[in-house]
mmCIF file of C-alpha atoms in Angstrom:
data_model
loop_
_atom_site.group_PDB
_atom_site.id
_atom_site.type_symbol
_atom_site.label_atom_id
_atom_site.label_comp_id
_atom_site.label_asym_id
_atom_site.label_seq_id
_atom_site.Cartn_x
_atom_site.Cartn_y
_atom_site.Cartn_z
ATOM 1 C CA UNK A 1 174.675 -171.170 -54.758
ATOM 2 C CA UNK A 2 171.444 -169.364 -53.517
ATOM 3 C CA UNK A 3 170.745 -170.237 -49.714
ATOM 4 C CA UNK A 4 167.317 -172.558 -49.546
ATOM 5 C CA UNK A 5 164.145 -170.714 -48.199
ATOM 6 C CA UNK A 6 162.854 -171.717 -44.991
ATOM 7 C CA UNK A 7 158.983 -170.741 -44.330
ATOM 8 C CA UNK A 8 158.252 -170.159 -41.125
ATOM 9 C CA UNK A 9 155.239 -169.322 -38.753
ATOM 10 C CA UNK A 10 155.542 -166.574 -35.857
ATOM 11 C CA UNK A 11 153.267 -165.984 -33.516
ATOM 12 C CA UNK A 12 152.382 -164.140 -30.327
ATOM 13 C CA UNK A 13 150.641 -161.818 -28.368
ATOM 14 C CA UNK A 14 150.503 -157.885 -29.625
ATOM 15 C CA UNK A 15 149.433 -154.384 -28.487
ATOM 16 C CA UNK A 16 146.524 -154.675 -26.367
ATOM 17 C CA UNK A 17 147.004 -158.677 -26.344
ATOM 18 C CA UNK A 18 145.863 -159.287 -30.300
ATOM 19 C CA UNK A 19 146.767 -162.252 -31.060
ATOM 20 C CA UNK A 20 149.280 -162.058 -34.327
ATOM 21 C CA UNK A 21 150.594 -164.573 -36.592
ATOM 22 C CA UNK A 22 153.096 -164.371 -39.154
ATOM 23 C CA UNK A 23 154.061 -166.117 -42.151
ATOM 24 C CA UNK A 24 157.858 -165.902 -42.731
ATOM 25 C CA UNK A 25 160.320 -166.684 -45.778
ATOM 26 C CA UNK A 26 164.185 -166.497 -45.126
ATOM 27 C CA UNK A 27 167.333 -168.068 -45.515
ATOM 28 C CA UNK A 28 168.281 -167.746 -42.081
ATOM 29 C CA UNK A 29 166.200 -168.616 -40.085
ATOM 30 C CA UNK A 30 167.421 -167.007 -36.463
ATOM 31 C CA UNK A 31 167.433 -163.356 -38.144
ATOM 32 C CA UNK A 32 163.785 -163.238 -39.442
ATOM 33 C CA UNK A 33 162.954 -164.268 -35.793
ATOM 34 C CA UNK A 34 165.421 -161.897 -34.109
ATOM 35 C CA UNK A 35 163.626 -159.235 -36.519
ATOM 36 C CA UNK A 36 160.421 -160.415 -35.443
ATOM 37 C CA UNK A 37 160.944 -160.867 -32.016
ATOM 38 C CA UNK A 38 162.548 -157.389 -31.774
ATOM 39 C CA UNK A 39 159.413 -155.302 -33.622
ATOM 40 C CA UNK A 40 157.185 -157.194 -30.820
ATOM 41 C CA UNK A 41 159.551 -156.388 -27.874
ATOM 42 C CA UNK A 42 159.529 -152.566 -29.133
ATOM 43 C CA UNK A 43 155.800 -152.303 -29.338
ATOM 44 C CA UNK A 44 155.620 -154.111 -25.363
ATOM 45 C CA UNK A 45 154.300 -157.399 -27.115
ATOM 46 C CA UNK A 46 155.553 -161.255 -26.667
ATOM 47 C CA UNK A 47 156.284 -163.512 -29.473
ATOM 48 C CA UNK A 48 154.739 -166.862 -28.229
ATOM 49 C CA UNK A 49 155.665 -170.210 -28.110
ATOM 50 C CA UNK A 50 154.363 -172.254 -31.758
ATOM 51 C CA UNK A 51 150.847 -172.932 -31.223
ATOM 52 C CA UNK A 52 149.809 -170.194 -28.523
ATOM 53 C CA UNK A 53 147.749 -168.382 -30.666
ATOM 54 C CA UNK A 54 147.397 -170.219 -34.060
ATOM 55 C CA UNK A 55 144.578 -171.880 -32.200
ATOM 56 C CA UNK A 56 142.689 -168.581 -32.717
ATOM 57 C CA UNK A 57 142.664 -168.456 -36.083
ATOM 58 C CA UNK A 58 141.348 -171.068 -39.255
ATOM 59 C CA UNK A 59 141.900 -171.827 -42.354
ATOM 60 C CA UNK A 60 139.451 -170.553 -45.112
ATOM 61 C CA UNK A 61 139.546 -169.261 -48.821
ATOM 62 C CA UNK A 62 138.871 -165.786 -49.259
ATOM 63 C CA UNK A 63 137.520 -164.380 -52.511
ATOM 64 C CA UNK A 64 137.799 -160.521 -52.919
ATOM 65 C CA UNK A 65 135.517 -159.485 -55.629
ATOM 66 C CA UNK A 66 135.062 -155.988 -57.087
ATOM 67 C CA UNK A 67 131.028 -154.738 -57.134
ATOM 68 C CA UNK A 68 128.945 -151.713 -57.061
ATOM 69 C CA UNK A 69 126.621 -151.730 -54.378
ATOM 70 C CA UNK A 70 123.916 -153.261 -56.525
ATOM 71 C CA UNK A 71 125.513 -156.098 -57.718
ATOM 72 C CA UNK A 72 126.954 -156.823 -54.174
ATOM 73 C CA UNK A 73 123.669 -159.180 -53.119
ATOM 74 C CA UNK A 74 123.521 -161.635 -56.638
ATOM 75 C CA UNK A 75 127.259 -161.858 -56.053
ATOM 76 C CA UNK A 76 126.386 -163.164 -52.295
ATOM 77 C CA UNK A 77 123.981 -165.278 -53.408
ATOM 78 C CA UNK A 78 125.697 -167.153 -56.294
ATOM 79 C CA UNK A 79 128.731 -167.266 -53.874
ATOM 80 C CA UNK A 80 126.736 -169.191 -51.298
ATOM 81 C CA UNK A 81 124.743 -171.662 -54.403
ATOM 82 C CA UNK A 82 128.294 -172.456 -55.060
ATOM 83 C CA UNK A 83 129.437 -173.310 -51.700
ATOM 84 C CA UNK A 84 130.900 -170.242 -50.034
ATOM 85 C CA UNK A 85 130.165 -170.139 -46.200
ATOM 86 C CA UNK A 86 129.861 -166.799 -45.504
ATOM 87 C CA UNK A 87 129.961 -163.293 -47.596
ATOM 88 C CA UNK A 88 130.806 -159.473 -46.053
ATOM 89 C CA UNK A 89 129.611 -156.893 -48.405
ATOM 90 C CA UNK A 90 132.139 -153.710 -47.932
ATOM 91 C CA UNK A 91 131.873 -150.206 -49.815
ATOM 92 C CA UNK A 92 133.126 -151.314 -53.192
ATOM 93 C CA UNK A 93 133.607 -155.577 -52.961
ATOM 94 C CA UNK A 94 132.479 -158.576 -51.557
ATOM 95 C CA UNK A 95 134.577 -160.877 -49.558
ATOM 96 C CA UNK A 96 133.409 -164.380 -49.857
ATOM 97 C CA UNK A 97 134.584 -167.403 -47.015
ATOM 98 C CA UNK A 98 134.893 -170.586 -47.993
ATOM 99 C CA UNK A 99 136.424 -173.995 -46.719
ATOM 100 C CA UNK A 100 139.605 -174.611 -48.068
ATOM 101 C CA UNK A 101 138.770 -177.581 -50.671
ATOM 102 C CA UNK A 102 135.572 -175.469 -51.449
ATOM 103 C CA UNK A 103 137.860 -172.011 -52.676
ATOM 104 C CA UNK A 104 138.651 -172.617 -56.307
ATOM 105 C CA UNK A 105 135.134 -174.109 -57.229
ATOM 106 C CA UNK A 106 133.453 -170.841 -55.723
ATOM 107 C CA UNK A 107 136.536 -168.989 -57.842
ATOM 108 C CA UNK A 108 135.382 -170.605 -60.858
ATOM 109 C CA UNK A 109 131.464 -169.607 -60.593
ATOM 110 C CA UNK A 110 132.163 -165.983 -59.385
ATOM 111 C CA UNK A 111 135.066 -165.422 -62.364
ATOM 112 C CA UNK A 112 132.569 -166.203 -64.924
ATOM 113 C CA UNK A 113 130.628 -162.851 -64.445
ATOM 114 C CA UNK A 114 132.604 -160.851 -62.263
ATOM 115 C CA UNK A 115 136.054 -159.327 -61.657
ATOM 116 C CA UNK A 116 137.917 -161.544 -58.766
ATOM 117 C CA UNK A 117 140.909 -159.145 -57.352
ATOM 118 C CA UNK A 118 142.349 -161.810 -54.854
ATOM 119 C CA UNK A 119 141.565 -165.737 -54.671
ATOM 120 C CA UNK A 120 143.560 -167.118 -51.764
ATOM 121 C CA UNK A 121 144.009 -169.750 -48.476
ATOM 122 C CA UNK A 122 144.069 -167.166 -45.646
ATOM 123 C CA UNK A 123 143.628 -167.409 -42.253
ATOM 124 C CA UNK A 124 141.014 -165.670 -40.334
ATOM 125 C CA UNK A 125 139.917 -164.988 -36.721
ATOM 126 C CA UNK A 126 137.714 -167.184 -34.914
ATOM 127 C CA UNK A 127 136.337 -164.788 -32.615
ATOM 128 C CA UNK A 128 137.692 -160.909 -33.089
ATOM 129 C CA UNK A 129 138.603 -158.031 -30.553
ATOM 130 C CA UNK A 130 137.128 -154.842 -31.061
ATOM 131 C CA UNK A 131 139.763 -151.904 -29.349
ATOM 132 C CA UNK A 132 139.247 -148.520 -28.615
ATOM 133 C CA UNK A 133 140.774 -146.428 -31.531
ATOM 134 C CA UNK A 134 144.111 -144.952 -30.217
ATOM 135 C CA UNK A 135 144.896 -148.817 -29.063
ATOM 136 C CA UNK A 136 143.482 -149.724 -32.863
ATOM 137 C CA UNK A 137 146.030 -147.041 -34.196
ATOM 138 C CA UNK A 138 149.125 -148.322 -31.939
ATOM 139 C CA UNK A 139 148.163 -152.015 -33.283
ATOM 140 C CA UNK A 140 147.317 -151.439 -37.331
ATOM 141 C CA UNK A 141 151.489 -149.354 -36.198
ATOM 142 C CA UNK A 142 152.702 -152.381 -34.949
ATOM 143 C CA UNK A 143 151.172 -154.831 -37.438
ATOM 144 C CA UNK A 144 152.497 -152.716 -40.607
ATOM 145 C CA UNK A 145 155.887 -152.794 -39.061
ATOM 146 C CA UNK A 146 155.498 -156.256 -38.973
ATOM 147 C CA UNK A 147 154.510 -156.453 -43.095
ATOM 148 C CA UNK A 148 157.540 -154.295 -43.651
ATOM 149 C CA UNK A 149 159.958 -156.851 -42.401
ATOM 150 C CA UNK A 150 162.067 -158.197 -45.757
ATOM 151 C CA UNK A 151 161.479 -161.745 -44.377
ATOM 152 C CA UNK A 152 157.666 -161.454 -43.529
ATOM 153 C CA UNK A 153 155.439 -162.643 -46.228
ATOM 154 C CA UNK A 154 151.983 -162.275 -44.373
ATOM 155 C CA UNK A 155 150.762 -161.153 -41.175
ATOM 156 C CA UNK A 156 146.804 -162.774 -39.735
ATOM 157 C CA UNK A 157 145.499 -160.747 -36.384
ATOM 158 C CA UNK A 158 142.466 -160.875 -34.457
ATOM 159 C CA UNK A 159 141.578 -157.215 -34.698
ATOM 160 C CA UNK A 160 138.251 -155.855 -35.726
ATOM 161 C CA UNK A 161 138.372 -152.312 -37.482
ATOM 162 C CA UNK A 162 135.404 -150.948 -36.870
ATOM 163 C CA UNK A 163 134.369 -148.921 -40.485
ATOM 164 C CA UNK A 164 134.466 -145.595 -38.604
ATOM 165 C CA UNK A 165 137.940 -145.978 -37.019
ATOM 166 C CA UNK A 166 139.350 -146.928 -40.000
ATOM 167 C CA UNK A 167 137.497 -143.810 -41.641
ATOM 168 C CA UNK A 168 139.002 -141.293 -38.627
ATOM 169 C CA UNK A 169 142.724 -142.744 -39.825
ATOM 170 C CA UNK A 170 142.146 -142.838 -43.559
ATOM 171 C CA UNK A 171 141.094 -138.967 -43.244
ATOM 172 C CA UNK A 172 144.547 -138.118 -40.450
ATOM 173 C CA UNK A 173 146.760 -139.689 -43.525
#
């Protein structure tokens, strides 16, 4: 039969010290870490000890909801009248934070005017690291190696893109 699934969390230290985590799925369990632990050696990175950097991070719902600029502030506000912690307007959405318990009662209001594109238990940087851009470049390298791993399900980081670095890389590709 089918070999069971094991889910497994990574974690370590990447390029530039950003802390990483990873959420793994694989039926063996020593090659998804060998695969891991080999993308971090290549990039001159550690893969940590369980618990070294998942400390960092918490656990929150994130709602990503499609808007046009104008609708971006009544989405805000009926996010927050319906519990949401915290909202970050980008150029075309709003993501919305919420405590765990609190994500699929926020889902429910936002849903029943606007278009939710991801409702999910993520986990997200306490405090963030803001790196110059060719260290931002090497990292966002390293961290989409990382998603590209067959075993690797998720990857969480501490890295702030600024909105122009990620502009000066979205206009190189």
């Amino acid at each position: 039969g089918e070999a069971a699934l094991i889910e497994m969390k990574l974690e370590g230290y990447g390029p530039s010290g950003i802390a990483v985590l990873v959420e793994a799925l694989a039926d063996n369990r020593n090659r998804a870490i060998q695969e891991v632990r080999r993308l971090f050696t290549r990039h001159g990175s550690n893969l940590g000890e369980s618990g070294c950097v998942s400390w960092l991070f918490e656990s929150r719902g994130v709602i990503t909801v499609e808007c046009n600029a104008s609708d971006a502030e009544e989405i805000a506000l009926r996010a927050i009248d319906a519990g949401a912690e915290d909202v970050k307007t980008e150029k075309g959405y709003v993501e919305i934070y919420t405590q765990p318990q609190d994500l699929e009662k926020v889902r429910k209001a936002i849903e029943e005017k606007e278009h939710v594109i991801s409702a999910e238990l993520s986990l997200t940087p306490k405090t963030t690291v803001l790196l110059e851009e060719n260290k931002t470049v090497q990292a966002l390298n390293f961290l989409d190696e990382l998603e590209g791993l067959d075993d690797v399900q998720r990857v969480f980081s501490n890295i702030d893109f600024s909105e122009a670095t990620l502009e000066k890389l979205r206009s190189r590709t």
